[in-house]
Coordinates of C-alpha atoms in Angstrom, one line a residue:
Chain S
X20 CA 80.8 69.1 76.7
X21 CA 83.7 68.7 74.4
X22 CA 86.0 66.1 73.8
X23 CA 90.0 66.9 72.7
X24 CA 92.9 65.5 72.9
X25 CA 96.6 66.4 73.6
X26 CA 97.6 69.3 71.7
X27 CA 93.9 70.4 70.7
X28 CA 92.3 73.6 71.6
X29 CA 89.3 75.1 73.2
X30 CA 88.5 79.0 71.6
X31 CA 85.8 80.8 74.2
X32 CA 84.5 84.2 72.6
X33 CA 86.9 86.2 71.1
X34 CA 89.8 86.2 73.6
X35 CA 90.5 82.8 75.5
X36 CA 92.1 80.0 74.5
X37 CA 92.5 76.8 76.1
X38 CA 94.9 74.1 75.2
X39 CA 95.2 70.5 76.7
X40 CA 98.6 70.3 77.0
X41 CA 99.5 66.8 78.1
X42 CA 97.8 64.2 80.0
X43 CA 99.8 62.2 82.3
X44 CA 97.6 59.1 84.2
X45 CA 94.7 60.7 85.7
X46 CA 95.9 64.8 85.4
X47 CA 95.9 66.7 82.8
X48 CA 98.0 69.7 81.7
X49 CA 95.9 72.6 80.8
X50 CA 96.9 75.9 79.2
X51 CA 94.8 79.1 79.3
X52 CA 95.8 82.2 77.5
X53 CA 93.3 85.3 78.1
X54 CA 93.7 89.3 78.5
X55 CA 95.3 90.2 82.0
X56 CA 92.2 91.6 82.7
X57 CA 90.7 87.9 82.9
X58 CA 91.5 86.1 85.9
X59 CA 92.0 82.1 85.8
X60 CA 91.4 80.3 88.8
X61 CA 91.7 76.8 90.1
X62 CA 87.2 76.2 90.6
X63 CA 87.7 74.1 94.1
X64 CA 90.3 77.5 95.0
X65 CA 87.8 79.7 94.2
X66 CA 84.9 78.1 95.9
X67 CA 86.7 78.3 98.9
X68 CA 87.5 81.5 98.7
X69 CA 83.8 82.5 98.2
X70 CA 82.9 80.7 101.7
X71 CA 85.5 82.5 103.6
X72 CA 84.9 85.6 102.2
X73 CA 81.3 84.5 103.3
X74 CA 81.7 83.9 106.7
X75 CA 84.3 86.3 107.5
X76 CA 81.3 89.0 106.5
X77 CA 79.2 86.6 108.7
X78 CA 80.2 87.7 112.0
X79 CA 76.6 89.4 112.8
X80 CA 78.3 91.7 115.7
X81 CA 81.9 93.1 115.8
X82 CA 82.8 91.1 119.8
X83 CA 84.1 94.0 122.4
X84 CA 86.9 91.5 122.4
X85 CA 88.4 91.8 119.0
X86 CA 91.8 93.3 119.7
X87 CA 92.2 90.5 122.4
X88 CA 91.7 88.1 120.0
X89 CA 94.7 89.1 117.9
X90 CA 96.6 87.4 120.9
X91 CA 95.2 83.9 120.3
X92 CA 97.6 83.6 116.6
X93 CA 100.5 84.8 118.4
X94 CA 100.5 81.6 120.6
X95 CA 97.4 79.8 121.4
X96 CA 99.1 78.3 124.4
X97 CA 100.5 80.8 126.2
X98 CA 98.4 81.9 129.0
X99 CA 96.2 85.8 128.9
X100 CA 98.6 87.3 131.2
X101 CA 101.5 86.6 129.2
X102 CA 102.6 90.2 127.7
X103 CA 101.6 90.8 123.9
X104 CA 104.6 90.7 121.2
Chain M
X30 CA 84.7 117.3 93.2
X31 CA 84.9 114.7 96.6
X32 CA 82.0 115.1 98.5
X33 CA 81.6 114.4 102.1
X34 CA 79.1 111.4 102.7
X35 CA 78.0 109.1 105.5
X36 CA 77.5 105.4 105.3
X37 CA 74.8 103.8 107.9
X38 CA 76.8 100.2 109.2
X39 CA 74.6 98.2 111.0
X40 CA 77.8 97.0 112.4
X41 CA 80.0 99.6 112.5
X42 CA 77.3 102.6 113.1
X43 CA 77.9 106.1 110.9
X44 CA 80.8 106.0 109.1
X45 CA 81.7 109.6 107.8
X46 CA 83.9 109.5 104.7
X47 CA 84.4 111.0 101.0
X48 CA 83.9 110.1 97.9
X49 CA 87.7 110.3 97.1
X50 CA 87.8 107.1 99.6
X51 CA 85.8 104.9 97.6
X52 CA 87.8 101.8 96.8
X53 CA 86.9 100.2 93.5
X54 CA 87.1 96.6 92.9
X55 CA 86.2 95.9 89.5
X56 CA 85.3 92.0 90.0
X57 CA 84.1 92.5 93.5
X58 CA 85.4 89.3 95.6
X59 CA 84.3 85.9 95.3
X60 CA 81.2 86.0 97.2
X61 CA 80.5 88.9 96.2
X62 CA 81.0 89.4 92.7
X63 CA 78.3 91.8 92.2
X64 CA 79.4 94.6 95.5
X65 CA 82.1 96.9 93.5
X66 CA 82.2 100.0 96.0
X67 CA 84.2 99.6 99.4
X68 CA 85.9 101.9 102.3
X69 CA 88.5 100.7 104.9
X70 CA 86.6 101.3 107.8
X71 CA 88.3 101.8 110.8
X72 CA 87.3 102.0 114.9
X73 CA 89.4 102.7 117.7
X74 CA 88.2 100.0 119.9
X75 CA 88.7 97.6 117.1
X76 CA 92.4 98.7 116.1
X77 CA 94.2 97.3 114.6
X78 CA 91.4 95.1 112.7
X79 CA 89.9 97.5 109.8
X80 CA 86.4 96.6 108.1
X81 CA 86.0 96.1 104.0
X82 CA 82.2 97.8 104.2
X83 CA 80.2 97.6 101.0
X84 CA 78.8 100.8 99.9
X85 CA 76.1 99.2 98.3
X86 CA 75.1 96.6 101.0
X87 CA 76.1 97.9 104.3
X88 CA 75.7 95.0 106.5
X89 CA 78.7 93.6 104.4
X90 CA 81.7 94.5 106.2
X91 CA 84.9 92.1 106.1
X92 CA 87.0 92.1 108.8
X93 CA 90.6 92.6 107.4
X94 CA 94.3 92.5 109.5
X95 CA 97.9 93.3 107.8
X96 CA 99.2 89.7 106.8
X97 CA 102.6 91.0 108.9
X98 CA 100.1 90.9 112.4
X99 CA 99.1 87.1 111.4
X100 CA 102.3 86.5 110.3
X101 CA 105.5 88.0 111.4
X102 CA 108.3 88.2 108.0
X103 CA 105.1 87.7 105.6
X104 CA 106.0 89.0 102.2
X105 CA 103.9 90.1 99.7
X106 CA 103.5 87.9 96.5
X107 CA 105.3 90.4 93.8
X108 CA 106.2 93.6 94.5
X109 CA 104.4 96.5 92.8
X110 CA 105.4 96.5 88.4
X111 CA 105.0 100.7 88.5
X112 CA 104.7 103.5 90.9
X113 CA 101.7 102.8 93.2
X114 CA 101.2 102.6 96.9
X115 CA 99.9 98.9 97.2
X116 CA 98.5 97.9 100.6
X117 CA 97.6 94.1 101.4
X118 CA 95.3 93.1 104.2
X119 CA 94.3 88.8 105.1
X120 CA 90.4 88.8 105.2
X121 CA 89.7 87.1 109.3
X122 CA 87.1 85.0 110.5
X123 CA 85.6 85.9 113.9
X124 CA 84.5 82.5 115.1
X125 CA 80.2 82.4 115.7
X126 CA 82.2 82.0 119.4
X127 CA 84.2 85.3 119.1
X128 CA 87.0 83.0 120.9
X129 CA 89.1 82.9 117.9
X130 CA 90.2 84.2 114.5
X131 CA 91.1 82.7 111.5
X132 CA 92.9 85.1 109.2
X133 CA 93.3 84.0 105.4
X134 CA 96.0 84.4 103.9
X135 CA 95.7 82.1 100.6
X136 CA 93.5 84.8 99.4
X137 CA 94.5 88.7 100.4
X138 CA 93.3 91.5 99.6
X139 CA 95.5 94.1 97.5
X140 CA 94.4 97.7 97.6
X141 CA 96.3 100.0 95.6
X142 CA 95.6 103.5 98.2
X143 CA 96.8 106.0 94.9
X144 CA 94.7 104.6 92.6
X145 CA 91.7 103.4 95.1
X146 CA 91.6 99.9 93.3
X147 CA 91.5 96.6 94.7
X148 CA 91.5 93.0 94.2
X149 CA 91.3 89.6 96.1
X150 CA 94.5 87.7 95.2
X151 CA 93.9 83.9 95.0
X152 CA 97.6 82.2 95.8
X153 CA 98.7 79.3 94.2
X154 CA 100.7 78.1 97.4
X155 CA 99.1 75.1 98.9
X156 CA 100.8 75.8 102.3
X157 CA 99.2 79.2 103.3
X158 CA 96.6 78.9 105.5
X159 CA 92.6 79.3 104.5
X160 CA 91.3 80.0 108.0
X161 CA 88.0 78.4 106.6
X162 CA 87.0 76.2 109.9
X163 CA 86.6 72.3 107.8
X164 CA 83.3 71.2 109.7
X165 CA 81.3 75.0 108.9
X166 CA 82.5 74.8 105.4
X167 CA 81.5 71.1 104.6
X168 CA 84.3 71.4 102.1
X169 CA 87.4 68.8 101.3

């Protein structure tokens, strides 16, 4: 754990740097500079991401219905014999 | 030299393909970070859905739609900076159910076809939809 204030930095390895920017009541303004090839992610984003990810590989068979259920975004309420857009 | 191969899906059965069709994703996705081998699977009773299958964990096999089939006039977040054949895809849910899909399209997947590289785009916009179902994911 490390404390900083405004304007201070944070160095991790060789190639990112974190700055607190500002902090304005309870958020804080954070820079991040890093190689392209280093992605920077908001953690509760990312999280949720991972559980999607999880449960869309989840799905233990692929159902017979699947193409059907392409017509429950297009308008939940309309009823199955309505024609497909 | 691409070499013919064949992939055993225990969802999707034999999937026939070559090496050349390997898509690389250097980070994996979150989830699963460590999986960096995938193929577009496709079936023709599943069309126009298309499976994400890992190479080197078969059983892992996204389901993925084009964002423009969830969402008629979606756009794509940037456009690509060089020549490259970029192709985006939302990752979908299949409910435990099956009576319902929830596509995501915070988080697509980019797939550059030339190159045979892909990524999972994390979007900053707060109003595209997760499709995470709030009770199964326990999460705020």
């Amino acid at each position: 754990m490390l404390s900083r204030k405004p304007g201070e930095r944070i160095r991790i390895g060789r190639d990112i740097e974190v700055v607190i920017v500002e902090i304005r009541g309870l958020q804080v303004r954070i820079g991040v500079q890093a190689p392209t090839a280093v992605t920077v992610y908001r953690e509760e984003l990312y999280r949720k991401i991972q559980e999607a990810n999880r449960q869309a590989a989840a799905a233990e068979l692929i159902p017979e219905n699947l193409s059907d259920l392409l017509r429950t975004l297009q308008d939940p309420c309309e009823s199955s014999s309505a024609p497909p857009t | 030299m691409s070499r013919q191969r064949t992939l055993r899906s225990p969802k999707l059965g034999p999937v026939s393909f070559r090496t050349d069709d390997v898509i690389h994703f250097p980070e994996g996705i979150p989830g699963f970070e460590t999986l960096n081998k995938f193929l577009l699977v496709t079936r023709t009773e599943c069309e126009p859905f298309i499976f994400l299958t890992s190479l080197e964990r078969p059983e892992i096999a996204l389901p993925l739609l084009p964002p423009t089939l969830v969402q008629p006039g979606w756009a794509p977040p940037f456009a690509p900076s060089g020549p490259g054949d970029l192709a985006w895809y939302a990752v979908v849910i299949i409910a435990p159910n099956a009576t319902a899909i929830m596509p995501n399209l915070r988080a697509p997947i980019l797939i550059d076809l030339r190159d045979r590289i892909g990524r999972q785009v994390l979007l900053d916009d707060d109003n595209a939809p997760l499709g995470v179902p709030f009770h199964a994911a326990g999460l705020g």
